[in-house]
Amino acid sequence: MGDCIFCKIANGEMDTDLVYEDEKVVAFKDINPQAPVHLLIVPRKHIPTLLDLEKSDEELIGHIYKIASKLAREEGIADRGFRVVSNCNEEGGQTVFHIHFHLLGGRNLQWPPG
């Protein structure tokens, strides 16, 4: 998707400090952090929303959660606790229509989130 900011980041077309990358995903700091640790984990494959996932994406989603766990440990938030969030569509808070997962931690996260 030529105009998708997350596709551009994943393809190396934008200058972004990646904290993690492999053949399936990239991860980087959120530009508007909501917690001391706020990373975005973005698949390289363009999938607009969670509603657009296909059966063939099951392994990708499992991989994303595995990377979230790895990054939580590396960021020092695993033992105290963290949250992984994916918003879907406008009322769900999605602003970039390329699925992505927020890894949040480093403070007491309240419930409900708002």
Short mmCIF file of N, CA and C in Angstrom, two decimals:
data_model
loop_
_atom_site.label_atom_id
_atom_site.label_comp_id
_atom_site.label_asym_id
_atom_site.label_seq_id
_atom_site.Cartn_x
_atom_site.Cartn_y
_atom_site.Cartn_z
N MET A 1 0.86 -1.17 0.00
CA MET A 1 0.00 0.00 0.00
C MET A 1 0.90 1.23 0.00
N GLY A 2 0.92 1.94 -1.09
CA GLY A 2 1.83 3.05 -1.29
C GLY A 2 1.72 4.19 -0.31
N ASP A 3 0.53 4.47 0.20
CA ASP A 3 0.35 5.60 1.10
C ASP A 3 0.28 5.20 2.57
N CYS A 4 0.51 3.96 2.90
CA CYS A 4 0.41 3.47 4.28
C CYS A 4 1.71 3.75 5.02
N ILE A 5 1.63 4.55 6.06
CA ILE A 5 2.82 4.92 6.82
C ILE A 5 3.51 3.70 7.44
N PHE A 6 2.74 2.72 7.91
CA PHE A 6 3.36 1.54 8.51
C PHE A 6 4.02 0.65 7.45
N CYS A 7 3.47 0.61 6.24
CA CYS A 7 4.13 -0.12 5.15
C CYS A 7 5.46 0.56 4.83
N LYS A 8 5.46 1.88 4.80
CA LYS A 8 6.69 2.62 4.52
C LYS A 8 7.75 2.36 5.59
N ILE A 9 7.34 2.36 6.85
CA ILE A 9 8.28 2.07 7.94
C ILE A 9 8.80 0.65 7.81
N ALA A 10 7.91 -0.32 7.59
CA ALA A 10 8.30 -1.73 7.50
C ALA A 10 9.22 -1.99 6.31
N ASN A 11 9.07 -1.21 5.25
CA ASN A 11 9.88 -1.38 4.05
C ASN A 11 11.16 -0.55 4.08
N GLY A 12 11.40 0.18 5.19
CA GLY A 12 12.60 0.99 5.30
C GLY A 12 12.56 2.28 4.51
N GLU A 13 11.37 2.72 4.12
CA GLU A 13 11.23 3.94 3.33
C GLU A 13 11.13 5.19 4.20
N MET A 14 11.05 5.02 5.52
CA MET A 14 11.01 6.15 6.46
C MET A 14 12.08 5.95 7.50
N ASP A 15 12.69 7.04 7.91
CA ASP A 15 13.75 6.98 8.92
C ASP A 15 13.11 6.77 10.29
N THR A 16 13.14 5.53 10.75
CA THR A 16 12.54 5.15 12.03
C THR A 16 13.54 4.30 12.79
N ASP A 17 13.73 4.62 14.07
CA ASP A 17 14.61 3.81 14.90
C ASP A 17 13.86 2.55 15.34
N LEU A 18 14.16 1.46 14.69
CA LEU A 18 13.51 0.20 15.02
C LEU A 18 14.15 -0.39 16.27
N VAL A 19 13.31 -0.91 17.17
CA VAL A 19 13.84 -1.62 18.34
C VAL A 19 13.91 -3.12 18.06
N TYR A 20 13.21 -3.55 17.01
CA TYR A 20 13.22 -4.96 16.62
C TYR A 20 12.77 -5.06 15.17
N GLU A 21 13.36 -6.02 14.46
CA GLU A 21 12.85 -6.35 13.13
C GLU A 21 13.26 -7.77 12.76
N ASP A 22 12.39 -8.42 12.02
CA ASP A 22 12.70 -9.71 11.42
C ASP A 22 11.94 -9.76 10.10
N GLU A 23 11.87 -10.92 9.48
CA GLU A 23 11.23 -11.03 8.17
C GLU A 23 9.72 -10.82 8.22
N LYS A 24 9.11 -10.88 9.41
CA LYS A 24 7.65 -10.77 9.52
C LYS A 24 7.15 -9.48 10.14
N VAL A 25 7.93 -8.88 11.05
CA VAL A 25 7.46 -7.72 11.80
C VAL A 25 8.57 -6.70 12.02
N VAL A 26 8.15 -5.48 12.34
CA VAL A 26 9.05 -4.46 12.85
C VAL A 26 8.43 -3.93 14.14
N ALA A 27 9.27 -3.38 15.02
CA ALA A 27 8.78 -2.75 16.26
C ALA A 27 9.56 -1.46 16.48
N PHE A 28 8.84 -0.46 16.97
CA PHE A 28 9.45 0.85 17.20
C PHE A 28 8.65 1.59 18.27
N LYS A 29 9.25 2.66 18.80
CA LYS A 29 8.59 3.45 19.85
C LYS A 29 7.45 4.25 19.25
N ASP A 30 6.34 4.30 19.99
CA ASP A 30 5.18 5.10 19.59
C ASP A 30 5.55 6.58 19.68
N ILE A 31 5.11 7.38 18.70
CA ILE A 31 5.45 8.81 18.72
C ILE A 31 4.63 9.59 19.74
N ASN A 32 3.57 8.98 20.26
CA ASN A 32 2.73 9.61 21.28
C ASN A 32 2.56 8.62 22.43
N PRO A 33 3.63 8.37 23.19
CA PRO A 33 3.59 7.30 24.20
C PRO A 33 2.56 7.55 25.30
N GLN A 34 1.87 6.46 25.66
CA GLN A 34 0.86 6.50 26.71
C GLN A 34 1.33 5.82 27.98
N ALA A 35 2.58 5.38 27.98
CA ALA A 35 3.19 4.72 29.14
C ALA A 35 4.70 4.87 28.98
N PRO A 36 5.46 4.68 30.07
CA PRO A 36 6.92 4.77 29.96
C PRO A 36 7.50 3.86 28.87
N VAL A 37 6.92 2.68 28.69
CA VAL A 37 7.27 1.82 27.57
C VAL A 37 6.02 1.74 26.68
N HIS A 38 6.15 2.19 25.45
CA HIS A 38 5.04 2.12 24.50
C HIS A 38 5.64 1.86 23.13
N LEU A 39 5.63 0.59 22.75
CA LEU A 39 6.16 0.18 21.46
C LEU A 39 5.02 -0.26 20.55
N LEU A 40 5.22 -0.10 19.26
CA LEU A 40 4.29 -0.63 18.27
C LEU A 40 4.94 -1.80 17.58
N ILE A 41 4.20 -2.89 17.47
CA ILE A 41 4.65 -4.07 16.75
C ILE A 41 3.78 -4.17 15.50
N VAL A 42 4.42 -4.10 14.34
CA VAL A 42 3.71 -3.97 13.08
C VAL A 42 4.13 -5.09 12.13
N PRO A 43 3.16 -5.86 11.62
CA PRO A 43 3.54 -6.86 10.62
C PRO A 43 3.96 -6.18 9.31
N ARG A 44 4.90 -6.79 8.62
CA ARG A 44 5.31 -6.25 7.32
C ARG A 44 4.18 -6.39 6.30
N LYS A 45 3.37 -7.42 6.45
CA LYS A 45 2.23 -7.65 5.55
C LYS A 45 1.15 -6.61 5.85
N HIS A 46 0.65 -5.97 4.82
CA HIS A 46 -0.42 -4.99 5.01
C HIS A 46 -1.75 -5.70 5.22
N ILE A 47 -2.30 -5.53 6.40
CA ILE A 47 -3.63 -6.04 6.74
C ILE A 47 -4.35 -4.85 7.37
N PRO A 48 -5.40 -4.32 6.76
CA PRO A 48 -6.01 -3.08 7.25
C PRO A 48 -6.54 -3.15 8.69
N THR A 49 -7.31 -4.16 9.03
CA THR A 49 -7.89 -4.26 10.38
C THR A 49 -7.87 -5.72 10.83
N LEU A 50 -8.15 -5.93 12.09
CA LEU A 50 -8.25 -7.29 12.60
C LEU A 50 -9.34 -8.08 11.88
N LEU A 51 -10.34 -7.39 11.37
CA LEU A 51 -11.42 -8.05 10.64
C LEU A 51 -10.96 -8.60 9.29
N ASP A 52 -9.80 -8.17 8.83
CA ASP A 52 -9.28 -8.61 7.54
C ASP A 52 -8.30 -9.78 7.66
N LEU A 53 -8.10 -10.28 8.87
CA LEU A 53 -7.21 -11.43 9.05
C LEU A 53 -7.79 -12.66 8.36
N GLU A 54 -6.89 -13.47 7.81
CA GLU A 54 -7.29 -14.70 7.16
C GLU A 54 -6.68 -15.88 7.90
N LYS A 55 -7.15 -17.06 7.62
CA LYS A 55 -6.62 -18.26 8.27
C LYS A 55 -5.11 -18.34 8.12
N SER A 56 -4.60 -17.94 6.97
CA SER A 56 -3.16 -18.00 6.71
C SER A 56 -2.36 -17.03 7.59
N ASP A 57 -3.03 -16.11 8.29
CA ASP A 57 -2.35 -15.14 9.16
C ASP A 57 -2.21 -15.63 10.60
N GLU A 58 -2.73 -16.81 10.91
CA GLU A 58 -2.68 -17.30 12.29
C GLU A 58 -1.26 -17.38 12.82
N GLU A 59 -0.33 -17.89 12.04
CA GLU A 59 1.06 -18.00 12.49
C GLU A 59 1.66 -16.62 12.72
N LEU A 60 1.32 -15.66 11.87
CA LEU A 60 1.81 -14.29 12.01
C LEU A 60 1.36 -13.68 13.34
N ILE A 61 0.11 -13.87 13.69
CA ILE A 61 -0.40 -13.30 14.94
C ILE A 61 0.27 -13.95 16.13
N GLY A 62 0.47 -15.26 16.09
CA GLY A 62 1.21 -15.92 17.15
C GLY A 62 2.63 -15.38 17.26
N HIS A 63 3.26 -15.12 16.14
CA HIS A 63 4.61 -14.56 16.11
C HIS A 63 4.64 -13.18 16.75
N ILE A 64 3.63 -12.38 16.46
CA ILE A 64 3.55 -11.03 17.04
C ILE A 64 3.51 -11.10 18.56
N TYR A 65 2.71 -12.00 19.11
CA TYR A 65 2.63 -12.13 20.57
C TYR A 65 3.93 -12.66 21.15
N LYS A 66 4.60 -13.53 20.43
CA LYS A 66 5.90 -14.02 20.89
C LYS A 66 6.91 -12.87 20.94
N ILE A 67 6.89 -12.00 19.94
CA ILE A 67 7.79 -10.84 19.92
C ILE A 67 7.40 -9.86 21.02
N ALA A 68 6.11 -9.68 21.28
CA ALA A 68 5.68 -8.81 22.37
C ALA A 68 6.26 -9.29 23.71
N SER A 69 6.22 -10.59 23.93
CA SER A 69 6.76 -11.18 25.15
C SER A 69 8.27 -10.94 25.23
N LYS A 70 8.97 -11.15 24.13
CA LYS A 70 10.42 -10.93 24.08
C LYS A 70 10.75 -9.47 24.39
N LEU A 71 10.03 -8.54 23.76
CA LEU A 71 10.29 -7.12 23.98
C LEU A 71 9.94 -6.69 25.40
N ALA A 72 8.88 -7.25 25.97
CA ALA A 72 8.52 -6.93 27.36
C ALA A 72 9.66 -7.33 28.29
N ARG A 73 10.26 -8.47 28.06
CA ARG A 73 11.41 -8.89 28.88
C ARG A 73 12.59 -7.93 28.68
N GLU A 74 12.89 -7.62 27.43
CA GLU A 74 14.02 -6.75 27.14
C GLU A 74 13.83 -5.34 27.70
N GLU A 75 12.60 -4.87 27.74
CA GLU A 75 12.30 -3.52 28.24
C GLU A 75 12.15 -3.50 29.76
N GLY A 76 12.22 -4.66 30.40
CA GLY A 76 12.15 -4.72 31.86
C GLY A 76 10.76 -4.58 32.44
N ILE A 77 9.73 -4.87 31.66
CA ILE A 77 8.36 -4.72 32.15
C ILE A 77 7.64 -6.05 32.32
N ALA A 78 8.29 -7.14 31.98
CA ALA A 78 7.62 -8.45 31.99
C ALA A 78 7.18 -8.86 33.39
N ASP A 79 8.04 -8.73 34.37
CA ASP A 79 7.71 -9.20 35.72
C ASP A 79 6.63 -8.37 36.40
N ARG A 80 6.64 -7.07 36.19
CA ARG A 80 5.66 -6.20 36.84
C ARG A 80 4.31 -6.22 36.11
N GLY A 81 4.35 -6.46 34.82
CA GLY A 81 3.12 -6.54 34.04
C GLY A 81 3.10 -5.55 32.89
N PHE A 82 2.34 -5.91 31.87
CA PHE A 82 2.25 -5.08 30.67
C PHE A 82 0.94 -5.40 29.96
N ARG A 83 0.68 -4.64 28.93
CA ARG A 83 -0.55 -4.82 28.15
C ARG A 83 -0.20 -4.84 26.67
N VAL A 84 -0.89 -5.68 25.91
CA VAL A 84 -0.80 -5.69 24.46
C VAL A 84 -2.20 -5.34 23.94
N VAL A 85 -2.27 -4.29 23.12
CA VAL A 85 -3.56 -3.78 22.66
C VAL A 85 -3.55 -3.66 21.14
N SER A 86 -4.64 -4.03 20.52
CA SER A 86 -4.83 -3.79 19.09
C SER A 86 -6.22 -3.19 18.91
N ASN A 87 -6.26 -2.00 18.37
CA ASN A 87 -7.52 -1.30 18.16
C ASN A 87 -8.08 -1.67 16.78
N CYS A 88 -9.41 -1.71 16.67
CA CYS A 88 -10.04 -2.07 15.40
C CYS A 88 -11.12 -1.05 15.03
N ASN A 89 -10.90 -0.41 13.91
CA ASN A 89 -11.81 0.58 13.34
C ASN A 89 -11.89 1.85 14.20
N GLU A 90 -12.59 2.84 13.69
CA GLU A 90 -12.55 4.18 14.28
C GLU A 90 -13.02 4.23 15.73
N GLU A 91 -14.17 3.66 16.04
CA GLU A 91 -14.66 3.72 17.42
C GLU A 91 -13.83 2.88 18.36
N GLY A 92 -13.07 1.95 17.82
CA GLY A 92 -12.15 1.16 18.62
C GLY A 92 -10.81 1.86 18.84
N GLY A 93 -10.64 3.04 18.23
CA GLY A 93 -9.43 3.82 18.41
C GLY A 93 -8.36 3.62 17.36
N GLN A 94 -8.66 2.89 16.28
CA GLN A 94 -7.66 2.66 15.24
C GLN A 94 -7.52 3.92 14.40
N THR A 95 -6.29 4.43 14.28
CA THR A 95 -6.04 5.63 13.48
C THR A 95 -5.19 5.34 12.24
N VAL A 96 -4.42 4.26 12.27
CA VAL A 96 -3.67 3.83 11.09
C VAL A 96 -4.24 2.47 10.68
N PHE A 97 -4.71 2.39 9.44
CA PHE A 97 -5.39 1.17 9.00
C PHE A 97 -4.41 0.17 8.37
N HIS A 98 -3.55 -0.29 9.26
CA HIS A 98 -2.60 -1.37 9.04
C HIS A 98 -2.47 -1.96 10.44
N ILE A 99 -2.90 -3.21 10.63
CA ILE A 99 -2.94 -3.73 12.00
C ILE A 99 -1.59 -3.54 12.68
N HIS A 100 -1.68 -3.24 13.96
CA HIS A 100 -0.50 -3.05 14.79
C HIS A 100 -0.89 -3.30 16.23
N PHE A 101 0.11 -3.61 17.02
CA PHE A 101 -0.11 -4.00 18.41
C PHE A 101 0.71 -3.09 19.31
N HIS A 102 0.05 -2.47 20.28
CA HIS A 102 0.71 -1.59 21.24
C HIS A 102 1.19 -2.44 22.41
N LEU A 103 2.46 -2.34 22.74
CA LEU A 103 3.02 -2.95 23.93
C LEU A 103 3.23 -1.83 24.93
N LEU A 104 2.48 -1.88 26.05
CA LEU A 104 2.48 -0.81 27.04
C LEU A 104 2.89 -1.34 28.40
N GLY A 105 3.70 -0.59 29.12
CA GLY A 105 4.09 -0.98 30.47
C GLY A 105 4.97 0.07 31.11
N GLY A 106 5.41 -0.25 32.31
CA GLY A 106 6.26 0.67 33.04
C GLY A 106 5.52 1.55 34.03
N ARG A 107 4.23 1.35 34.13
CA ARG A 107 3.39 2.04 35.12
C ARG A 107 2.17 1.16 35.38
N ASN A 108 1.42 1.52 36.42
CA ASN A 108 0.19 0.79 36.72
C ASN A 108 -0.87 1.16 35.68
N LEU A 109 -1.27 0.20 34.89
CA LEU A 109 -2.27 0.42 33.85
C LEU A 109 -3.66 0.17 34.42
N GLN A 110 -4.51 1.14 34.34
CA GLN A 110 -5.85 1.07 34.93
C GLN A 110 -6.82 0.32 34.02
N TRP A 111 -7.90 -0.16 34.64
CA TRP A 111 -8.98 -0.81 33.91
C TRP A 111 -10.30 -0.28 34.39
N PRO A 112 -11.24 0.05 33.56
CA PRO A 112 -11.18 -0.06 32.11
C PRO A 112 -10.27 1.03 31.52
N PRO A 113 -9.75 0.77 30.30
CA PRO A 113 -8.78 1.67 29.73
C PRO A 113 -9.35 3.02 29.27
N GLY A 114 -10.65 3.14 29.08
CA GLY A 114 -11.21 4.45 28.72
C GLY A 114 -11.71 4.48 27.38
#
